[in-house]
Coordinates of C-alpha atoms and ligand atoms in Angstrom, one line a residue:
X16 CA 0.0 0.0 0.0
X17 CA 1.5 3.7 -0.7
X18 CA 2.2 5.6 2.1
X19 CA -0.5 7.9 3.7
X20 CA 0.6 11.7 4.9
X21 CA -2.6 12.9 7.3
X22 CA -2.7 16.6 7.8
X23 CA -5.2 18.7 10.0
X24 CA -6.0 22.3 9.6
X25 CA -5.0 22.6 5.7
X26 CA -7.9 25.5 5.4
X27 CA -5.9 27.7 8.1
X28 CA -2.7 29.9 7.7
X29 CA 0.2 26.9 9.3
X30 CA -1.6 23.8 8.0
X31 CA -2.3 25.5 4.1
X32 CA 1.5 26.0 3.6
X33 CA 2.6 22.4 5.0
X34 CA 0.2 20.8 2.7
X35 CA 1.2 22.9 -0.1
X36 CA 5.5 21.8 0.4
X37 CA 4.2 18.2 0.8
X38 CA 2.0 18.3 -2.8
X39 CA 5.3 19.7 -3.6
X40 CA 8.3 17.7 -2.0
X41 CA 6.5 14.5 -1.5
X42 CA 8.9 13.5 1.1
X43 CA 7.7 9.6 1.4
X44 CA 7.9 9.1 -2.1
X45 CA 5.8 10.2 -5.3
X46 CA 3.5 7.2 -5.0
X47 CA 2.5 8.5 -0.9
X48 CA -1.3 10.1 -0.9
X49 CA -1.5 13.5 0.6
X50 CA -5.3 13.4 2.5
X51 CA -6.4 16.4 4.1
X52 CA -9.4 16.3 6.8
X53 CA -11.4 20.0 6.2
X54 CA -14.5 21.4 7.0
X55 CA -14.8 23.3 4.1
X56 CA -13.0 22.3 1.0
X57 CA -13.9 25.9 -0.7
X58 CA -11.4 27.7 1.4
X59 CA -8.3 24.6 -0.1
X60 CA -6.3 26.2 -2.9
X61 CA -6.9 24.6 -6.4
X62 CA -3.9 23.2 -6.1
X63 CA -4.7 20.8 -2.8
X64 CA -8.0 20.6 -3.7
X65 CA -7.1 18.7 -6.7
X66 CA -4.0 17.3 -5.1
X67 CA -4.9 15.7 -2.4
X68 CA -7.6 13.4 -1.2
X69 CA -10.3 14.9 0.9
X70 CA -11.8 13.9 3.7
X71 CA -14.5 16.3 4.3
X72 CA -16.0 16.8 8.1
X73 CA -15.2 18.3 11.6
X74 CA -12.4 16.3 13.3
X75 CA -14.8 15.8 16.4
X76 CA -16.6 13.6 14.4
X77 CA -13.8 11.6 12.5
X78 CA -14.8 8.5 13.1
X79 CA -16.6 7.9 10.1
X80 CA -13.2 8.5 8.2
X81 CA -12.4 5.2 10.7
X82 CA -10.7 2.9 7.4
X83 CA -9.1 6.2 5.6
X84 CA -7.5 7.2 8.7
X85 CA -5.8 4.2 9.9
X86 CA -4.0 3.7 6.7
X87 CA -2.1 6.6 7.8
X88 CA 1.7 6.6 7.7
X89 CA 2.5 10.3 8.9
X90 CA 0.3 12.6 10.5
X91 CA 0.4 16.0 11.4
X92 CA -2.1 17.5 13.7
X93 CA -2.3 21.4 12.9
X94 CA -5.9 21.8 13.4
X95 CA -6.9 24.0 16.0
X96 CA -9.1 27.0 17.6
X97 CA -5.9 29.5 17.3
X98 CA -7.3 32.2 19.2
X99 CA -6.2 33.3 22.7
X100 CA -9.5 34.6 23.6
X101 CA -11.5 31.9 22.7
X102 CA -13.3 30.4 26.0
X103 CA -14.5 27.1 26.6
X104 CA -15.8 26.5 23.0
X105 CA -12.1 26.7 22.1
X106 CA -11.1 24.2 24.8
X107 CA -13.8 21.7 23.9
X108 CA -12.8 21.5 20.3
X109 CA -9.2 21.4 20.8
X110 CA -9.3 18.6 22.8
X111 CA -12.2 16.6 21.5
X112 CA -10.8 17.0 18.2
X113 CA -7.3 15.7 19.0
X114 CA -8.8 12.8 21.4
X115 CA -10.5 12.0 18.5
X116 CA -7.1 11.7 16.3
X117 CA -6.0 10.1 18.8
X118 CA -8.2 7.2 19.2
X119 CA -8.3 6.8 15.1
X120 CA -4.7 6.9 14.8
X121 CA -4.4 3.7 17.6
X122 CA -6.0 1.7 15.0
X123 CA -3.0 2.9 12.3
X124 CA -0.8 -0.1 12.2
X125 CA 1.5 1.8 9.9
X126 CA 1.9 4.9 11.4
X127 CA 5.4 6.1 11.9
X128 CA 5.1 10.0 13.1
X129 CA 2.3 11.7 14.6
X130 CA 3.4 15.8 14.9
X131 CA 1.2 17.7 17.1
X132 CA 1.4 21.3 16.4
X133 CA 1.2 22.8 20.1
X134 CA 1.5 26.4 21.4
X135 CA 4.2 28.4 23.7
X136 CA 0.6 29.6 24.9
X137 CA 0.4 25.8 26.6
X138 CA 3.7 26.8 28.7
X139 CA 3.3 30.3 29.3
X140 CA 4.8 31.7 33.0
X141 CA 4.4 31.5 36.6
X142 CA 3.3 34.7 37.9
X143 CA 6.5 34.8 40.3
X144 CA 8.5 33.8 36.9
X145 CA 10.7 37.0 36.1
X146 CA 10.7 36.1 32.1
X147 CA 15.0 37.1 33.0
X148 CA 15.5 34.0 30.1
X149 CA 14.0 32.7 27.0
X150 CA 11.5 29.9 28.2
X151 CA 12.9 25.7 27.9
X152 CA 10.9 22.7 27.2
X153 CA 12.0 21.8 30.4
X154 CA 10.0 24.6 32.1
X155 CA 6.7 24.0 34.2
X156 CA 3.8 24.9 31.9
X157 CA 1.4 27.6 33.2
X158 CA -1.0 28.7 30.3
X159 CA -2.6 31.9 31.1
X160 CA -5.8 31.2 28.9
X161 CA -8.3 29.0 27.8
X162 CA -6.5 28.3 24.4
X163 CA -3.3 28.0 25.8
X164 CA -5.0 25.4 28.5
X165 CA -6.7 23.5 26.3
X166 CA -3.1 23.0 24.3
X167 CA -1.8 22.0 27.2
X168 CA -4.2 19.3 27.7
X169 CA -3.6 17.6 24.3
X170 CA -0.1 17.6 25.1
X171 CA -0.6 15.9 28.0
X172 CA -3.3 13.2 26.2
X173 CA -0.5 12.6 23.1
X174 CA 2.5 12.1 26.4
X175 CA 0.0 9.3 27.8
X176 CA -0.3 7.8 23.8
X177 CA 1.6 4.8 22.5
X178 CA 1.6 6.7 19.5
X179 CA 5.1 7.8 18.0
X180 CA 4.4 11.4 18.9
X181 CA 6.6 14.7 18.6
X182 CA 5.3 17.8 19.6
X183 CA 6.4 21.2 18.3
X184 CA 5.7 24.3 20.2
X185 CA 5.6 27.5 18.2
X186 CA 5.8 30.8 19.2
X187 CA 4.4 33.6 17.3
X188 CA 4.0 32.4 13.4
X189 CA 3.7 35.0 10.5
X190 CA 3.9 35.2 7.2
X191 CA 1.3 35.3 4.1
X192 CA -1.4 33.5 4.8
X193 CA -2.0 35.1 8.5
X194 CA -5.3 35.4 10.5
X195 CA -6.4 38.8 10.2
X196 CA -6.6 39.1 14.2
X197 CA -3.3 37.2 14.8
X198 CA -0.2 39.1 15.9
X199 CA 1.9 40.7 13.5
X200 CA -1.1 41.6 11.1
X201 CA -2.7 43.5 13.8
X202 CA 0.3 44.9 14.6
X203 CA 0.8 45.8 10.5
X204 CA -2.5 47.6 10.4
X205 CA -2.2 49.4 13.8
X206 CA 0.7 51.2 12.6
X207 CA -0.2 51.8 9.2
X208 CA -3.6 53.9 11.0
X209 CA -0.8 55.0 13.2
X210 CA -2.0 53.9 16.2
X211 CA -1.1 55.5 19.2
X212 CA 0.3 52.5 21.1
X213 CA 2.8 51.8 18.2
X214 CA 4.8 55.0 19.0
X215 CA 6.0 53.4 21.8
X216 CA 9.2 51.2 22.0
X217 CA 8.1 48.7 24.2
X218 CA 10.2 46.4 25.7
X219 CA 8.9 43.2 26.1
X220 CA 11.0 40.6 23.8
X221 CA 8.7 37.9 22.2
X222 CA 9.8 34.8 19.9
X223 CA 9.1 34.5 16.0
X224 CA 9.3 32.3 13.3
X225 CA 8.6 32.8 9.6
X226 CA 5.9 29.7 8.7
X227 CA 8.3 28.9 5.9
X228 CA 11.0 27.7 8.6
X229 CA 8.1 26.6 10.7
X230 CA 7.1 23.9 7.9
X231 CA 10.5 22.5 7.6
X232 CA 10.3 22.4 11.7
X233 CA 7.8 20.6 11.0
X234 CA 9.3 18.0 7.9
X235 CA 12.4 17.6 10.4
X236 CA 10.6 16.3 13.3
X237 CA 8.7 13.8 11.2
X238 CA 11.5 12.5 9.5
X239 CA 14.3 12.2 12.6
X240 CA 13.6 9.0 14.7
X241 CA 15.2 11.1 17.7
X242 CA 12.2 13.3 17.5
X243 CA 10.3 10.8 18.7
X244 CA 8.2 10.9 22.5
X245 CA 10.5 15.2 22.4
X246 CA 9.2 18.0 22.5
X247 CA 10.8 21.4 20.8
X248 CA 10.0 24.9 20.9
X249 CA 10.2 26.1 17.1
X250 CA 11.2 30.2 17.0
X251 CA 14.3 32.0 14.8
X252 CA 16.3 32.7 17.7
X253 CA 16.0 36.2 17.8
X254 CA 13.3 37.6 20.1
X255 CA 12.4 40.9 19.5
X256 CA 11.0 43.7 21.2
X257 CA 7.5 44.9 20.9
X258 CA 9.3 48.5 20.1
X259 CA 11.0 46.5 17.7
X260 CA 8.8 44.7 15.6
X261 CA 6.6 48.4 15.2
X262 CA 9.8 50.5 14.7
X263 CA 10.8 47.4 11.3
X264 CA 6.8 47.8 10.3
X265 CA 7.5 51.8 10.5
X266 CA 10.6 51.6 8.0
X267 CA 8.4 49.4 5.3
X268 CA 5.4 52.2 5.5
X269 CA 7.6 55.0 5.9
X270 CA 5.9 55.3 9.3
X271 CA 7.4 56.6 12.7
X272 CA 6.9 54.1 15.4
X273 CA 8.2 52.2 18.4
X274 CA 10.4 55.2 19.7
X275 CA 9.0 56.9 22.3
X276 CA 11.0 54.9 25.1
X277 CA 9.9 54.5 28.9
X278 CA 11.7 55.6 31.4
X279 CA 13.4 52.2 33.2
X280 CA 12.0 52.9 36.6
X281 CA 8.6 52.8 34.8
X282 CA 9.7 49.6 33.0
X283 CA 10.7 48.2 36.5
X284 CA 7.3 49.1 37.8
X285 CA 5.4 47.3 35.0
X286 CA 7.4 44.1 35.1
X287 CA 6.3 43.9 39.0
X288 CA 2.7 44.4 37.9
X289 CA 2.5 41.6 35.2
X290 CA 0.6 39.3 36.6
X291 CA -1.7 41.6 37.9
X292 CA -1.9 42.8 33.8
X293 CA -4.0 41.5 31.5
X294 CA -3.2 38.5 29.1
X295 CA -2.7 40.5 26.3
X296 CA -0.5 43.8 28.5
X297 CA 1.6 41.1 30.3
X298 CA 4.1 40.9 27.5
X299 CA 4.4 45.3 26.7
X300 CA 7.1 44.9 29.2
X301 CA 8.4 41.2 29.9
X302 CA 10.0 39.0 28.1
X303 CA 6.6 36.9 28.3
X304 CA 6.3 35.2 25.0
X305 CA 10.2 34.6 24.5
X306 CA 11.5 30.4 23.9
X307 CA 14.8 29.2 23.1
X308 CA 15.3 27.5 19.9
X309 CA 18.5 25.5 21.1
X310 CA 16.7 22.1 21.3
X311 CA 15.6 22.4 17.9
X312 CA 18.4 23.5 16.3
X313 CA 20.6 20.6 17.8
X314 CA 17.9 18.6 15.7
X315 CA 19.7 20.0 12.5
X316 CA 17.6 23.1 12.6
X317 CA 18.5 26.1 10.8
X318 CA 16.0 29.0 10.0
X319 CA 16.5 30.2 7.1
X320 CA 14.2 33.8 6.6
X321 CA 15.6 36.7 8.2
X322 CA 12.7 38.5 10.3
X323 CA 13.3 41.8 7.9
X324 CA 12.4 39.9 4.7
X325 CA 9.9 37.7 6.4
X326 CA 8.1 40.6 7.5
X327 CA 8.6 42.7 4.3
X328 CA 6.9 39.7 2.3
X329 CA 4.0 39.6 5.5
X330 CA 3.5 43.4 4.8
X331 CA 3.2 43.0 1.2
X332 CA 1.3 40.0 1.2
X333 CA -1.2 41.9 3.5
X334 CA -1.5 45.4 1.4
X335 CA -2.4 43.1 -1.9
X336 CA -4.8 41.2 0.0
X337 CA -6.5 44.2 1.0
X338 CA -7.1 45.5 -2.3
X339 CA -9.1 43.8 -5.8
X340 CA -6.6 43.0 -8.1
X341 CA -7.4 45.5 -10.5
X342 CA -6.6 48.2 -8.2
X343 CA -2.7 46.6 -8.0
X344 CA -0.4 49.1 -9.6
X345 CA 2.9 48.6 -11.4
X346 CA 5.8 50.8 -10.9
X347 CA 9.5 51.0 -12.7
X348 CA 12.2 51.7 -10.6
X349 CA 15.3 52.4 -12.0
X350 CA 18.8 52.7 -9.7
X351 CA 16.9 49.9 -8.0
X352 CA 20.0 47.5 -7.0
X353 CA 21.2 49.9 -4.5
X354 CA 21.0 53.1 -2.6
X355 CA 17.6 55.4 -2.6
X356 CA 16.3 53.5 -5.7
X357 CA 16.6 50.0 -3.6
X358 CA 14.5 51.9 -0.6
X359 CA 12.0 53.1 -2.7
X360 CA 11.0 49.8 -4.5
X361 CA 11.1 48.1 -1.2
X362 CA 8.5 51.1 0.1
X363 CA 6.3 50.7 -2.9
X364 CA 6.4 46.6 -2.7
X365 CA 5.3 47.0 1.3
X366 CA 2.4 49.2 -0.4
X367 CA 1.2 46.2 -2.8
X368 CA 2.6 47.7 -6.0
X369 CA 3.8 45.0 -8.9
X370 CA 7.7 46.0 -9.5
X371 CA 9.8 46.8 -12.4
X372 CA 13.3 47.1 -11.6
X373 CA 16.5 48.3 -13.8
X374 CA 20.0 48.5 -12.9
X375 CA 23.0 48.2 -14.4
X376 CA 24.6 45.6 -11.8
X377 CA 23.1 42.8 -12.9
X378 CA 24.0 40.7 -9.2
X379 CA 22.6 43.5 -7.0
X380 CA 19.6 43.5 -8.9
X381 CA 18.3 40.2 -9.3
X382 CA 18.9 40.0 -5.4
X383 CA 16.4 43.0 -5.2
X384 CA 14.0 41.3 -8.0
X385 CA 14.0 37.5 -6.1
X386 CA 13.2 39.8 -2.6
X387 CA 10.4 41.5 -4.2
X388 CA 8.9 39.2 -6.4
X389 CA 9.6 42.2 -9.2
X390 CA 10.6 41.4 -12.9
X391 CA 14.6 42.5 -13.5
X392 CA 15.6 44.3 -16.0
X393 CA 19.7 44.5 -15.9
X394 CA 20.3 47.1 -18.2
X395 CA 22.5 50.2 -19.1
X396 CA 20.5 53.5 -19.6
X397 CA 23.1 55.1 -21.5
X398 CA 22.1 52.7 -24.5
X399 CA 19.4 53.7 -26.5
X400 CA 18.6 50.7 -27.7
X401 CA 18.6 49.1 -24.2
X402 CA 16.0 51.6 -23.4
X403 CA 13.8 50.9 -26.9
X404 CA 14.0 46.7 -25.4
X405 CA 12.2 47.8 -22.1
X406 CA 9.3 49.8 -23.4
X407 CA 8.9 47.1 -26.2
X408 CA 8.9 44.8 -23.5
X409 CA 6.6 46.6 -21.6
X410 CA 3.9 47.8 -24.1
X411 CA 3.8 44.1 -25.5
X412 CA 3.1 42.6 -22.1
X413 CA 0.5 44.7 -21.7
X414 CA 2.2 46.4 -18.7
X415 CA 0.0 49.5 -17.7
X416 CA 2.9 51.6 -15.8
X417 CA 1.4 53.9 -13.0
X418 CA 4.4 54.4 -11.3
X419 CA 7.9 55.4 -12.6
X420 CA 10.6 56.4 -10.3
X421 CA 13.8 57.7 -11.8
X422 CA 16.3 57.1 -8.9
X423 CA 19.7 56.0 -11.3
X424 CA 22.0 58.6 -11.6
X425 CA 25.8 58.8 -11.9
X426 CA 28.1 61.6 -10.7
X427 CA 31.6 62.1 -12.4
X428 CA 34.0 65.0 -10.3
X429 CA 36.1 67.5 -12.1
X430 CA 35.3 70.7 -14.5
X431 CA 34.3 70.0 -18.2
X432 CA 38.1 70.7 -18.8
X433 CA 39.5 67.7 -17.4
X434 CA 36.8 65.0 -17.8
X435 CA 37.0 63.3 -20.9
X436 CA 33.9 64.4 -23.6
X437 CA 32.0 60.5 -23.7
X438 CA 32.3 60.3 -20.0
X439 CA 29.9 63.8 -19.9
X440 CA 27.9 62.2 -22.6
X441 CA 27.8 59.3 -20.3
X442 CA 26.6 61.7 -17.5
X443 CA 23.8 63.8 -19.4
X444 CA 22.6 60.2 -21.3
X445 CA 21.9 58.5 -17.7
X446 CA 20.9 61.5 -15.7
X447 CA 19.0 63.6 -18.5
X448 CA 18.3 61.4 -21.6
X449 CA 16.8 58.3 -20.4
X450 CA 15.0 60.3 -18.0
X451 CA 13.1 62.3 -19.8
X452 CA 12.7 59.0 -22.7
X453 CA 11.1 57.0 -19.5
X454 CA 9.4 59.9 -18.2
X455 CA 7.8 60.8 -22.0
X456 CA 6.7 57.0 -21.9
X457 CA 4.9 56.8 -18.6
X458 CA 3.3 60.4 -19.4
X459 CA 1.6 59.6 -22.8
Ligands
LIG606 N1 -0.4 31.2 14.1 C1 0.4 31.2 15.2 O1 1.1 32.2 15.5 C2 0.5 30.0 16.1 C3 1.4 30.0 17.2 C4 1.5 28.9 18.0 C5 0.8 27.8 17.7 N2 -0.1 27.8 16.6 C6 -0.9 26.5 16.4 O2 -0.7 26.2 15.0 C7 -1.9 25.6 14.6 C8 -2.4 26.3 13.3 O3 -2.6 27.6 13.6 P1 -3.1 28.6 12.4 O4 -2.5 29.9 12.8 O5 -2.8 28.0 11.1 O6 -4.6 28.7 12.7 P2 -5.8 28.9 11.6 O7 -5.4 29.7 10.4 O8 -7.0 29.4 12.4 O9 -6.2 27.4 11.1 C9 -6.8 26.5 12.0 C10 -7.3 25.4 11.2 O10 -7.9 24.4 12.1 C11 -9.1 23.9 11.5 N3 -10.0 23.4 12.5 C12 -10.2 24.0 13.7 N4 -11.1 23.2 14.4 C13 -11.4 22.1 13.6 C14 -12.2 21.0 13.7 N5 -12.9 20.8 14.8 N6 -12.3 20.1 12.7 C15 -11.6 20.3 11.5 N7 -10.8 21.4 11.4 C16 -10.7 22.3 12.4 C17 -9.6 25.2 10.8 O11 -10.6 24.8 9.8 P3 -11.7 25.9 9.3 O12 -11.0 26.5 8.1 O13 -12.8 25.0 8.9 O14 -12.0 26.8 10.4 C18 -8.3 25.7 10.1 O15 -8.0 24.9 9.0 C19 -2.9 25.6 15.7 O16 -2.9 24.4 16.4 C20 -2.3 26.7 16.6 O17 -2.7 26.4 18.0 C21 -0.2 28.9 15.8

């Protein structure tokens, strides 16, 4: 029989992109079926929709999927409530769902990994906890909310399983694909309406991790027979401050925030007070939220998206989602491999826009096109003919340019005397010429 890869929660933001790497990596073989448990296939991707096999229903009730399921050779167990206020609705499915798993998997003869996709929300902190280090696996768990209980509590079911479990605990995830009230998209909006709470540089450290690196978290722990019966708390090493994380969102917008600082006796005041805060206020000022990656990493672990490009891609992601695809413009940037040409088409990316880039370094820019998803053209504005190739290139596509921003420009020193006569045509060709050919084009 071909092996069977079982994945929960491929409708939400974690669960979508692990379904899509497996449809693409097929990492027990091209014969293995990819079967996905939903609720409602409509929200699947064509792609999984007609990749995988389906098995359509609420986990709680699983158990008419009895035969499917226990031909399963992996299984990873995303699905969940996500949300920290959720109550005991939240609790109720989490665990009922999982028990359910649970109980359907014991009757999997072949199954080799079960993955449960936990929470730092099912650790949390004592209240007398000082958050002076990153939180271990090996700390107590004290979840501060329902959601965060309810994690917990499937933990503690898969422990007690004869199943060949590993749990991963992640702390916060972003990346495209985000619930609109998680984390870092709130945090992305309530800066761009300049919010009056993201002036502030908070500093309260919390952990990340990019969902790309989460997924191969994910792909290592099923495939390493140490993983088995451990658990690991999956971030990118780097916690970051509240202040932080706004002041990075502020650069992408061109948006002041996260710099008003508090004075530290203020800061020493509010660290006394957390557990007396609410859920949400305890991590302003403590380093609440914040895991060490360590265990993980000795696993062979390597994250591999830096939280600047991870969140540039998050902001853009978000701006294009919040507009019809009509309304997305497309903007030339020339100069765009370095300097103020390089800021700007990282600005007008964060702001949605579809990017054309030229530059005459050929490696700087096709570093810049790869970050921003933008087409490259590595070209030298002095030629003429160079400049004839992109608008033909350009009108043929179709390309309807609403932005053009003439950022290349050279500088030679020295008086007309001493510089030579084709380096000042050079000069006045980049500077004046193909400037006023692009701006003639995007004008008419
Ligand atoms: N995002 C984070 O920052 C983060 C951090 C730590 C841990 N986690 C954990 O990672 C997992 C995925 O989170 P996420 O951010 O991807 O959440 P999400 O986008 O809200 O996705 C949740 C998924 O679970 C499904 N689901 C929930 N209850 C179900 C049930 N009873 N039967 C079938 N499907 C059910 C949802 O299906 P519908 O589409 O039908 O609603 C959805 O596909 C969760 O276990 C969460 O606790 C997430």
């Amino acid at each position: 029989m071909a092996p069977r890869i079982l994945v929960t929660g491929a409708t939400g933001f974690i669960g979508s992109h692990l379904a899509r790497r497996l449809l693409q990596e097929h990492p027990l073989g091209p014969d293995a079926e990819l079967v996905l448990v939903v609720r409602d296939p409509t929200r699947l991707s064509p792609a999984l929709r007609e990749g995988a096999r389906l098995l359509v229903g609420d986990l709680r009730q699983a158990d008419r999927f009895r035969e499917e399921i226990a031909e399963t050779t992996w299984c990873f167990h995303i699905a969940a409530e996500a949300d920290y206020r959720g109550g005991s609705a939240t609790v109720e499915n989490n665990v009922e769902s999982t028990r359910m798993l649970l109980d359907l998997l014991a009757e999997a003869p072949g199954l080799e990994r079960f993955v449960f996709t936990s929470s730092i929300g099912a650790i949390d902190r004592h209240p007398n906890d000082p958050c002076r280090r990153p939180l271990t696996e090996d700390d107590p768990a004290h979840p501060l909310t329902p959601y965060g209980r309810s994690k917990w509590a499937c933990e503690e079911r898969i422990r007690r399983s004869p199943l060949p479990w590993s749990i991963l605990r992640p702390t916060w995830v972003y990346g495209p694909g985000m619930r609109k009230t998680s984390h870092i998209r709130t945090f992305i909006r309530m800066v761009a309406r300049r919010h009056p709470v993201t002036k502030f540089a908070f500093p309260g450290r919390v952990s990340l991790i990019h969902v790309t690196d989460l997924v191969d978290a994910l792909l290592l722990l099923a495939k390493r027979e140490e993983a088995v019966g451990e658990v690991y708390f999956a971030a990118d090493g780097h916690p970051r401050s509240l202040g932080e994380i706004f002041r990075e969102i502020g650069r992408y917008l061109g948006i002041r925030a996260g710099t008003i600082p508090f004075p530290r006796p203020f800061i020493r005041m509010m660290r006394a007070l957390r557990p007396h805060l609410p859920f949400a206020a305890q991590n302003l000022f403590s380093d609440l939220l914040s895991a060490s990656n360590e265990k993980l990493v000795r696993l062979s672990f390597t994250p591999q998206v830096p939280f600047a490009e991870g969140l540039l891609g998050t902001i853009h992601w978000d701006a294009r989602e919040a507009m019809p695809p009509q309304e997305r413009k497309w903007s030339l940037v020339t100069g765009a491999g370095s300097g103020i040409g390089k800021a700007v088409a990282q600005r007008l990316y964060a702001a949605g826009d579809r990017l054309l880039l030229v530059d005459c370094n050929g490696e700087a820019l096709d570093r810049e096109a790869r970050r921003l998803e933008a087409r490259a053209f590595p070209l030298d504005l002095a030629r003429p003919d160079a400049l004839e190739t992109l608008l033909q290139t350009i009108e043929r596509e179709g390309i309807e340019l609403h932005r053009l921003v003439n950022a290349a420009g050279i500088g030679i020193r020295g008086t007309v005397a001493e510089l030579g006569f084709e380096e000042q045509q050079r000069v006045i060709a980049v500077n004046v010429t193909a400037l006023l050919f692009l701006s003639r084009f995007a004008l008419r």
